[in-house]
Amino acid sequence: MMKKYIIIVFTISLLLGQAAHADTSLKEIQSARHTLSKSAFRDISPNSKLRPALDWATENEFLKPGGFFRSSEPIPALMFWPLVLQEAGFDKNSATFNTPLPPNIDDDDPLAQFLREAIRRDFISPEDEFDPLKNITQLEALSVLVKTKALLPPRRTSSAFQTQFNMLPSNRAEYLPLLETAFASNMITEADVKNFRPNLSMKRGTLISWLYRFATEGKKQSLLEPLQSPIKVVRKRTNALQKKKEEEQKKQTVRTTIRIINENDDNNSTSITTNTKNSVKSDTSESFDMLKTILSELNSKYRFPEKITRKKKKEMIESAIAAMVFELGDKYTTYIKPGKSKEYEESLNGEIEGIGAYVELVDGRLFITAPITGSPAQHAGILPGDIITHVDKFNIENESITDSVQRIKGPSGTKVLLNIRRGNHKLEVEVVRGKIQIPSVTLTWDRSLPILGIHQFNRSTSEALLKKIKEEIMPKNPRGIIIDLRNNPGGYLTEAVEIGEIFLKKDQTIFSTEFKTYSNNYTASRDGELKDVNKIIILQNKGTASASEILIKALKDYNRAKTIGEITHGKGVIQSLSQYNNGGILKVTVAKWISPNGTWLEGKGIKPDIEIPCPTVEQRKQNVDPQLSRAIHELLSW
């Protein structure tokens, strides 16, 4: 019924707006309602500010010229999704047909493939009916564009942004971080920020302008650059006399050099020089003094002093350290308290107890990075990208990752009830905890093809992998290899180097790193055992991250492998671990890694050559794996 109504509406529009042709087919009329091409450009003058953006859109075939554009009119959903997704690189001809459609959309609908992609990216729900005539709001458009450009909004808006635009964020203004992100990346202008109205309809001309501006002037980055604050402006106006005084103070500065040695690399050291003025304390020193003062005040004035035991004081200080690291806003930089550090080290070595899933904290929410292969979490249907909101009915949003994980973990055999948000859906999942032994490498065979599962990059992965290759795979001389890296969250950087060497030739670059003050290039030190194997298929998904992405990108850059599955996690940074005398561990981002062809994947991920969604819960119960089946088919027909 919906489809018939739409055809009638747009048939009238075509008859009124331009000459109607007698041979116009029903399919052409149906197609016209899904594009801007039948109502574009005749009303745009050659001198219009919008002309460059429209020329860019037509040259890239996001739009087709002809008719009236109507730049000041709202953009409906049927126009929005094809335009935005094609500009983001989506090709409807290569889209998967496995993603479900809204209940009122048929497979032969011209919008079908675009809606599948929107559903796959969790922009819309497959359970809700799709209204093609619904106008897209400014907030909906902004949210979609920020996500498609892989920009990472801050947890909260900066004070500089609030000052510049005289904003007072409230609980109702969740869109402010999105707005700051778009402004900092040059997608939108100062005027766009001031005129932004989240619930008003998005105009066609404004959308095209935003897309064009980011394509030509955008900063494709995740971290926002600080905006100029009024304090800095005042400092720039310092007179010559004040400058002279400052120069004299610099001469009296005491210079202290601290040398930090990376214990994993004796050849690399970093010198950090700090300036300490004789008469002026830094803001950091004052903050530390305040911390000591508050601790002293609590110790002397708290009504129940018996509660402030020596153990409690340590815990309070540990919490302060954890909060300081958390405030940095880097989801990969964390402080692991002494009581949890042993568990963390065990997880790196393949020994954990609980539901069996890797997690990370993003914007105060606990994300599933990847369920461990064969774990209780995987058997319960938990997927990468799921957000855990409640544990046994307790709300864990904005709780520390350590406390949240502690609630989820428990003795083997006990149950835990998790409330999960998956895109637009809310689920309740009961998981039976268990003892999880994480195998770093597994090997199975199907139709004489080896399926080599690499599940994490721990200290023994390269050794175990090489043993299976030499003793079990190479003697059978298979026609190719399938490497399963699904849900592999990565691990040690050294293992990424040693595993990369197995597949590459001597002196080929595996990856390079860019630290704060120096760079390293990691190359294969020998010819690898699989250097001549060119028929390699890799299985990947959203849980494929870090070191596993390093391996995939190296093989892809040298045209050594074909990938099947989903886009990977997109982690392009490296952490180092520092363990302290109290038993605590600081995991801090120290570098970014770059692929052999110079690509930085942070926030982007690796797009598969053949896109196939992960097996559903029902498919797993029936032991059906469409990704693996396609890999086997591709390898047999290679």
XYZ file of C-alpha atoms in Angstrom:
638
model
C 0.000 0.000 0.000
C 2.836 2.353 0.837
C 4.516 1.755 -2.518
C 1.341 2.566 -4.521
C 0.879 5.814 -2.610
C 4.425 6.932 -3.323
C 4.110 6.227 -7.041
C 0.969 8.392 -7.266
C 2.554 11.299 -5.404
C 5.687 11.388 -7.511
C 3.816 10.880 -10.795
C 1.906 14.100 -10.079
C 5.145 15.863 -9.199
C 6.735 14.876 -12.508
C 3.752 16.048 -14.511
C 3.718 19.463 -12.826
C 7.463 20.057 -12.698
C 8.559 19.182 -16.225
C 7.215 17.868 -19.529
C 5.807 14.375 -19.187
C 6.820 11.816 -21.808
C 4.262 9.367 -23.108
C 6.768 6.516 -23.031
C 7.728 6.991 -19.367
C 7.616 3.484 -17.856
C 6.416 2.532 -14.400
C 9.969 1.461 -13.448
C 11.298 4.891 -14.472
C 8.683 6.606 -12.321
C 9.560 4.330 -9.405
C 13.251 5.059 -9.904
C 12.655 8.812 -10.037
C 11.358 8.878 -6.508
C 14.654 7.536 -5.189
C 16.964 10.170 -6.617
C 17.548 13.888 -6.736
C 18.178 13.710 -10.485
C 14.633 14.585 -11.604
C 14.512 17.799 -9.598
C 17.977 19.296 -9.727
C 20.038 22.224 -11.028
C 17.738 24.312 -13.246
C 17.136 26.662 -10.336
C 20.844 27.006 -9.493
C 22.611 29.919 -11.207
C 26.198 29.583 -12.491
C 27.330 32.075 -9.821
C 25.599 30.302 -6.949
C 27.753 29.414 -3.934
C 26.223 25.962 -4.153
C 27.387 25.393 -7.750
C 30.871 23.943 -6.903
C 29.300 21.448 -4.495
C 26.716 20.360 -7.055
C 29.354 20.065 -9.794
C 31.413 17.894 -7.462
C 28.400 15.720 -6.682
C 27.536 15.192 -10.347
C 31.126 14.537 -11.392
C 31.298 11.788 -8.776
C 27.857 10.508 -9.836
C 26.264 11.070 -6.427
C 23.683 13.184 -8.301
C 22.531 13.444 -11.908
C 21.923 16.883 -13.468
C 18.547 18.036 -14.761
C 15.361 19.557 -13.399
C 15.176 21.613 -10.214
C 17.369 21.095 -7.171
C 15.212 23.031 -4.662
C 18.078 23.633 -2.241
C 15.895 25.151 0.490
C 13.503 22.189 0.665
C 13.860 19.380 3.245
C 15.562 16.199 2.129
C 13.376 13.090 2.562
C 14.721 9.693 3.582
C 14.369 8.272 0.052
C 16.817 10.912 -1.198
C 19.071 11.064 1.845
C 20.273 7.467 2.070
C 21.385 6.916 -1.558
C 23.211 10.253 -1.596
C 25.025 9.903 1.738
C 25.935 6.218 1.406
C 27.246 6.531 -2.149
C 29.352 9.532 -1.116
C 30.724 7.380 1.736
C 31.928 4.808 -0.816
C 29.044 2.342 -0.813
C 28.429 0.511 -4.107
C 24.960 -0.992 -4.338
C 26.119 -3.437 -7.004
C 28.529 -5.115 -4.597
C 26.248 -5.080 -1.572
C 25.257 -8.193 0.289
C 21.732 -9.566 0.037
C 21.919 -11.284 3.431
C 21.028 -8.194 5.458
C 17.282 -8.050 6.212
C 15.077 -5.247 4.890
C 12.339 -3.229 6.618
C 9.039 -5.155 6.474
C 7.461 -2.799 3.897
C 10.387 -2.830 1.434
C 10.733 -5.514 -1.277
C 13.961 -6.878 -2.746
C 13.253 -5.246 -6.120
C 12.743 -1.806 -4.593
C 15.390 0.652 -5.900
C 16.094 1.624 -2.297
C 16.636 -1.948 -1.080
C 20.442 -2.108 -1.242
C 20.874 1.325 0.309
C 18.592 0.401 3.186
C 20.506 -2.847 3.710
C 23.688 -0.834 4.102
C 21.987 1.633 6.466
C 20.761 -1.309 8.556
C 24.189 -2.969 8.509
C 25.695 0.214 9.894
C 22.986 0.392 12.595
C 21.562 3.656 11.242
C 18.038 2.276 10.907
C 16.220 -0.763 12.289
C 15.109 -3.697 10.094
C 12.113 -4.202 12.367
C 10.571 -0.779 11.769
C 8.665 0.179 8.638
C 10.612 2.585 6.444
C 8.909 5.893 5.630
C 10.537 7.193 2.425
C 8.777 10.563 2.683
C 9.964 11.274 6.235
C 12.143 14.380 6.368
C 15.615 13.826 7.844
C 16.330 16.111 10.810
C 19.522 18.092 11.220
C 20.570 15.915 14.160
C 19.950 12.681 12.237
C 22.015 13.963 9.309
C 24.849 15.178 11.555
C 25.021 11.865 13.423
C 25.176 9.824 10.216
C 27.840 12.032 8.609
C 30.095 11.983 11.677
C 29.920 8.166 11.766
C 30.472 7.656 8.027
C 33.550 9.906 8.182
C 34.984 7.842 11.087
C 35.198 10.879 13.377
C 35.307 10.272 17.125
C 33.267 12.769 19.188
C 34.646 13.751 22.618
C 32.922 12.543 25.768
C 31.935 16.118 26.491
C 32.235 19.435 24.716
C 35.359 21.455 25.414
C 35.167 24.673 27.403
C 36.764 26.497 24.466
C 33.945 25.385 22.143
C 31.327 26.413 24.674
C 32.987 29.797 25.131
C 33.318 30.488 21.416
C 29.648 29.812 20.754
C 28.267 30.884 24.142
C 26.829 27.447 24.844
C 25.762 25.959 28.134
C 25.463 22.204 27.634
C 22.690 20.407 29.478
C 21.465 16.843 29.730
C 19.206 17.544 26.762
C 22.060 18.651 24.510
C 23.655 15.297 23.734
C 24.329 16.553 20.213
C 26.946 19.153 21.278
C 29.923 16.718 21.053
C 28.758 15.797 17.533
C 28.523 19.463 16.636
C 32.019 20.179 17.955
C 33.395 17.175 16.076
C 31.893 18.325 12.780
C 33.133 21.882 13.334
C 36.677 20.798 14.290
C 36.890 18.593 11.181
C 35.846 21.473 8.875
C 32.650 19.717 7.835
C 30.509 22.617 9.042
C 31.117 26.338 9.459
C 30.674 28.704 12.378
C 27.367 29.809 10.848
C 26.211 26.173 10.695
C 26.935 25.779 14.405
C 24.998 28.930 15.327
C 22.025 28.013 13.118
C 21.905 24.348 14.122
C 18.460 23.194 15.231
C 18.511 19.450 15.978
C 14.822 18.753 15.400
C 14.353 20.883 12.287
C 14.426 19.305 8.836
C 17.733 19.113 6.992
C 17.799 21.193 3.816
C 19.111 19.690 0.590
C 21.530 22.536 -0.063
C 22.960 22.366 3.464
C 23.579 18.617 3.217
C 25.399 18.940 -0.122
C 27.497 21.798 1.319
C 28.532 19.742 4.349
C 29.531 16.760 2.210
C 31.466 18.907 -0.244
C 33.256 20.872 2.460
C 34.489 17.741 4.204
C 35.559 16.145 0.905
C 37.654 19.196 -0.039
C 38.706 20.724 3.291
C 37.935 18.112 5.924
C 40.343 16.893 8.543
C 40.002 13.121 8.644
C 40.983 12.739 12.282
C 39.491 11.332 15.437
C 40.912 13.746 17.996
C 39.767 17.337 18.041
C 42.205 20.198 17.972
C 41.716 22.626 20.877
C 39.894 25.793 19.941
C 41.392 29.132 20.851
C 40.310 30.268 24.295
C 39.923 33.889 25.396
C 42.860 33.438 27.782
C 45.205 32.714 24.891
C 43.970 35.803 23.032
C 44.833 38.001 26.015
C 48.283 36.485 26.263
C 48.997 37.320 22.632
C 48.536 41.002 23.474
C 51.352 41.024 25.999
C 53.402 44.229 25.653
C 57.121 44.426 25.036
C 57.945 45.074 28.701
C 56.131 41.955 29.788
C 57.918 39.924 27.091
C 61.262 41.157 28.413
C 60.333 40.050 31.931
C 59.324 36.624 30.634
C 62.666 36.243 28.844
C 64.520 37.085 32.071
C 62.461 34.477 33.935
C 63.356 31.850 31.304
C 67.041 32.478 31.954
C 66.466 31.613 35.630
C 64.715 28.380 34.734
C 66.161 25.201 36.190
C 66.317 22.437 33.530
C 65.820 18.849 34.620
C 66.270 15.930 32.232
C 64.608 12.591 32.837
C 65.589 9.642 30.642
C 62.989 6.962 30.085
C 64.199 3.651 28.705
C 61.788 1.275 26.990
C 62.791 -2.000 28.610
C 61.605 -3.932 25.544
C 63.925 -2.029 23.209
C 67.402 -1.152 24.498
C 68.194 0.846 21.347
C 65.428 3.379 21.842
C 65.319 6.012 24.539
C 63.375 9.203 24.942
C 64.646 12.295 26.704
C 62.020 14.439 28.372
C 63.055 17.915 29.443
C 61.000 19.737 32.034
C 61.234 23.393 33.002
C 60.765 24.328 36.651
C 60.585 28.035 37.506
C 62.004 29.145 40.851
C 59.155 31.446 41.808
C 56.120 30.062 39.996
C 54.467 26.696 40.619
C 52.911 24.934 37.657
C 49.212 24.168 37.544
C 50.062 20.478 37.772
C 52.047 20.977 40.985
C 49.188 22.912 42.515
C 46.788 20.107 41.605
C 49.012 17.515 43.266
C 49.257 19.717 46.349
C 45.470 19.954 46.385
C 45.184 16.166 46.233
C 47.451 15.875 49.261
C 45.494 18.580 51.081
C 42.152 16.866 50.461
C 43.525 13.538 51.642
C 44.850 15.237 54.770
C 41.505 16.980 55.368
C 39.640 13.683 55.118
C 42.090 12.040 57.454
C 41.791 14.777 60.107
C 38.100 15.731 59.894
C 36.170 12.656 58.770
C 33.688 11.702 61.501
C 34.389 7.980 61.257
C 38.215 7.763 61.237
C 38.175 4.018 61.856
C 36.984 3.580 58.259
C 40.077 5.281 56.854
C 42.396 2.349 57.277
C 45.775 2.038 55.625
C 44.196 -0.239 53.021
C 41.399 2.257 52.396
C 43.902 5.092 51.854
C 45.690 3.028 49.215
C 42.409 2.271 47.489
C 41.485 5.963 47.469
C 44.799 6.885 45.875
C 44.438 4.058 43.320
C 40.992 5.370 42.407
C 42.387 8.880 41.972
C 45.056 7.546 39.605
C 42.476 5.564 37.616
C 40.228 8.635 37.356
C 43.145 10.774 36.153
C 43.961 8.310 33.367
C 40.276 7.971 32.465
C 39.948 11.752 32.132
C 42.557 11.660 29.349
C 39.744 10.409 27.126
C 41.788 7.772 25.266
C 39.803 4.536 25.201
C 42.998 2.455 24.920
C 44.883 4.181 27.758
C 43.888 2.678 31.103
C 45.215 2.144 34.595
C 44.764 -1.379 35.918
C 44.630 -1.473 39.691
C 46.955 -3.860 41.585
C 44.159 -6.310 42.412
C 43.305 -6.697 38.728
C 46.753 -6.671 37.152
C 47.291 -10.408 37.646
C 44.014 -11.167 35.867
C 45.052 -8.894 33.008
C 48.403 -10.634 32.567
C 46.656 -14.013 32.635
C 44.281 -12.881 29.892
C 47.251 -11.966 27.691
C 48.596 -15.464 28.206
C 45.329 -17.181 27.359
C 43.915 -17.875 30.805
C 40.737 -16.133 31.909
C 37.555 -16.933 33.823
C 34.140 -15.386 33.198
C 31.941 -15.062 30.122
C 34.875 -14.918 27.689
C 34.764 -11.552 25.905
C 37.127 -8.658 25.277
C 35.704 -5.264 26.198
C 36.601 -1.591 26.032
C 35.106 1.567 27.516
C 33.952 4.204 24.996
C 32.137 7.350 26.140
C 31.284 5.701 29.445
C 29.747 2.646 27.773
C 31.070 -0.919 27.896
C 31.552 -2.199 24.342
C 32.168 -5.824 23.381
C 35.295 -5.778 21.214
C 35.081 -9.499 20.534
C 33.708 -12.646 22.157
C 36.361 -15.314 22.495
C 35.978 -18.213 20.100
C 34.084 -21.052 21.792
C 33.400 -18.976 24.926
C 30.115 -18.772 26.897
C 29.659 -15.257 25.508
C 29.836 -16.482 21.929
C 27.494 -19.412 22.602
C 24.994 -16.969 24.154
C 24.968 -14.912 20.948
C 26.946 -11.870 22.093
C 28.476 -10.018 19.113
C 31.251 -7.456 18.556
C 29.860 -3.941 18.960
C 27.264 -4.925 21.565
C 26.950 -2.445 24.443
C 26.371 -3.861 27.930
C 24.128 -1.470 29.878
C 23.131 -3.562 32.935
C 24.648 -6.498 34.803
C 22.112 -8.434 36.884
C 19.761 -5.428 36.585
C 22.449 -3.018 37.853
C 23.117 -0.023 35.577
C 26.839 0.064 34.721
C 26.826 3.053 32.368
C 29.548 5.548 33.355
C 31.071 2.971 35.723
C 34.777 2.224 35.379
C 35.758 -0.666 33.125
C 37.406 -2.441 36.059
C 34.265 -2.319 38.202
C 32.017 -3.352 35.304
C 34.193 -6.329 34.410
C 34.271 -7.368 38.059
C 30.460 -7.472 38.106
C 30.376 -9.631 34.994
C 33.010 -12.084 36.169
C 32.250 -14.791 38.695
C 32.750 -18.455 39.592
C 32.504 -20.957 36.776
C 28.998 -22.415 36.454
C 27.173 -19.377 37.833
C 24.839 -17.252 35.719
C 24.938 -13.557 34.908
C 22.118 -11.556 33.290
C 23.253 -8.910 30.802
C 21.170 -6.160 29.238
C 22.591 -5.390 25.811
C 22.023 -2.618 23.308
C 22.651 -3.727 19.722
C 22.063 -0.853 17.345
C 18.436 0.124 17.835
C 17.565 -3.084 19.690
C 17.588 -3.926 23.394
C 18.282 -7.517 24.406
C 18.463 -9.507 27.639
C 21.017 -12.305 27.573
C 21.767 -14.872 30.285
C 25.297 -16.268 30.215
C 26.677 -19.179 32.210
C 30.187 -18.273 33.304
C 33.030 -20.680 32.714
C 36.790 -21.169 32.734
C 38.100 -20.075 29.379
C 41.299 -21.396 27.921
C 42.130 -19.272 24.912
C 43.920 -21.309 22.241
C 46.235 -19.000 20.352
C 46.216 -21.224 17.248
C 43.847 -23.921 15.966
C 43.896 -26.006 12.787
C 40.994 -27.789 11.098
C 40.559 -29.186 7.594
C 37.678 -29.035 5.122
C 37.902 -30.581 1.633
C 41.682 -30.831 1.995
C 41.906 -27.116 2.787
C 43.622 -25.996 6.017
C 41.644 -23.534 8.154
C 44.211 -21.869 10.385
C 42.603 -20.050 13.299
C 44.736 -17.375 14.952
C 42.745 -16.254 17.999
C 45.146 -13.867 19.710
C 48.759 -12.700 19.558
C 50.154 -13.883 22.881
C 53.756 -14.729 23.680
C 53.573 -18.244 22.213
C 51.400 -17.637 19.132
C 54.159 -17.412 16.515
C 55.839 -20.549 17.880
C 52.579 -22.533 17.869
C 51.687 -21.232 14.397
C 55.049 -22.133 12.917
C 54.855 -25.624 14.375
C 51.478 -26.328 12.763
C 52.633 -24.910 9.434
C 55.816 -26.997 9.326
C 54.468 -30.249 10.757
C 50.867 -30.381 9.553
C 50.244 -27.997 6.636
C 53.364 -27.916 4.442
C 53.768 -31.717 4.213
C 50.291 -31.929 2.595
C 51.058 -29.192 0.042
C 47.509 -27.737 0.032
C 46.247 -25.558 -2.834
C 45.785 -22.627 -0.451
C 45.190 -21.565 3.146
C 42.246 -20.032 4.995
C 43.290 -17.851 7.938
C 40.528 -17.183 10.450
C 41.162 -13.916 12.309
C 37.574 -13.309 13.384
C 37.265 -11.951 16.937
C 41.052 -11.740 17.255
C 41.649 -8.621 19.412
C 45.416 -8.590 18.815
C 48.096 -8.764 21.494
C 51.868 -8.339 21.569
C 53.531 -6.249 18.875
C 56.547 -8.555 18.747
C 54.254 -11.435 17.793
C 52.846 -9.367 14.924
C 56.408 -9.018 13.615
C 57.265 -12.709 13.935
C 53.985 -13.893 12.434
C 54.285 -11.385 9.580
C 57.716 -12.814 8.751
C 56.166 -16.239 8.144
C 54.221 -14.885 5.158
C 56.642 -12.352 3.630
C 59.972 -12.256 1.847
C 63.148 -10.933 3.404
C 63.301 -7.109 3.727
C 59.600 -6.637 2.962
C 57.991 -4.140 5.351
C 55.526 -5.646 7.815
C 54.500 -2.281 9.280
C 56.051 0.881 10.651
C 55.454 2.800 13.865
C 55.384 6.510 14.637
C 56.191 7.327 18.258
C 56.197 10.799 19.777
C 59.848 11.482 18.945
C 60.974 8.737 16.572
C 59.805 6.166 14.037
C 60.584 2.493 13.435
C 60.237 0.341 10.342
C 59.713 -3.382 10.938
C 60.809 -5.602 8.052
C 61.036 -9.359 7.598
C 64.476 -10.569 8.645
C 64.179 -13.757 6.570
C 62.195 -15.464 3.858
C 59.054 -16.827 5.427
C 57.824 -20.412 5.221
C 54.679 -19.284 3.362
C 56.280 -16.593 1.189
C 55.368 -18.475 -2.011
C 51.773 -19.290 -1.023
C 49.637 -16.843 -2.991
C 46.212 -18.382 -2.474
C 45.362 -17.033 0.961
C 41.873 -16.144 2.150
C 41.374 -14.298 5.430
C 38.177 -14.316 7.488
C 37.598 -11.096 9.438
C 34.853 -9.283 11.366
C 34.255 -6.321 13.674
C 36.172 -8.108 16.432
C 39.336 -8.326 14.310
C 41.630 -5.653 15.731
C 45.125 -4.357 16.362
C 47.876 -6.912 15.628
C 45.520 -9.040 13.544
C 44.792 -5.965 11.398
C 48.548 -5.473 10.981
C 48.833 -8.964 9.486
C 45.816 -8.509 7.200
C 46.955 -5.114 5.906
C 50.488 -6.348 5.197
C 49.182 -9.268 3.133
C 46.661 -7.008 1.375
C 49.264 -4.365 0.538
C 51.411 -7.021 -1.140
C 48.372 -8.517 -2.951
C 48.844 -11.789 -1.147
C 45.362 -12.358 0.246
C 41.623 -12.001 -0.336
C 39.421 -11.037 2.632
C 35.888 -12.204 3.457
C 33.545 -11.082 6.248
C 32.935 -7.683 7.827
C 34.926 -4.476 8.180
C 37.503 -4.797 10.949
C 37.625 -2.875 14.234
C 40.028 -0.180 13.069
C 42.646 0.099 15.804
C 45.715 1.883 14.520
C 47.526 2.651 17.764
C 49.964 0.821 20.026
C 50.106 0.637 23.818
C 52.985 -0.072 26.160
C 52.634 -1.641 29.600
C 54.366 -0.198 32.656
C 54.140 -2.163 35.895
C 54.726 -0.411 39.210
C 55.938 -1.503 42.621
C 52.385 -1.476 43.984
C 51.362 -4.034 41.343
C 49.382 -1.589 39.209
C 49.743 -1.521 35.421
C 49.525 1.522 33.152
C 48.546 0.731 29.579
C 49.217 3.892 27.591
C 48.988 4.728 23.888
C 52.543 5.438 22.733
C 52.470 5.211 18.942
C 50.429 4.641 15.830
C 51.199 1.902 13.341
C 51.266 2.384 9.570
C 50.809 -0.325 6.918
C 53.415 -0.987 4.193
C 51.601 1.297 1.718
C 51.358 4.117 4.279
C 47.797 3.630 5.561
C 46.741 4.506 9.118
C 43.630 2.515 10.028
C 42.554 4.177 13.273
C 38.778 4.449 13.282
C 38.491 3.126 9.714
C 39.103 -0.602 9.674
C 39.801 -2.863 6.701
C 36.924 -3.375 4.298
C 36.582 -6.996 3.112
C 36.806 -7.923 -0.547
C 33.651 -9.985 -0.114
C 31.244 -8.692 2.488
C 29.257 -11.341 4.382
C 27.716 -10.807 7.859
C 28.780 -12.969 10.782
C 26.725 -16.122 11.419
C 23.538 -15.484 13.367
C 22.806 -17.217 16.661
C 20.510 -19.676 14.882
C 23.122 -20.412 12.233
C 25.730 -21.089 14.908
C 23.357 -23.462 16.669
C 23.001 -25.354 13.392
C 26.769 -25.204 12.803
C 26.264 -23.039 9.694
C 29.038 -20.564 8.841
C 28.317 -18.614 5.614
C 31.630 -16.747 5.800
C 33.691 -19.921 6.011
C 31.568 -21.625 3.344
C 32.253 -18.738 0.962
C 35.967 -18.879 1.755
C 36.092 -22.568 0.895
C 34.165 -21.943 -2.331
C 36.498 -19.097 -3.337
C 39.625 -21.131 -2.647
C 38.383 -24.185 -4.571
C 37.510 -22.039 -7.580
C 40.685 -19.908 -7.453
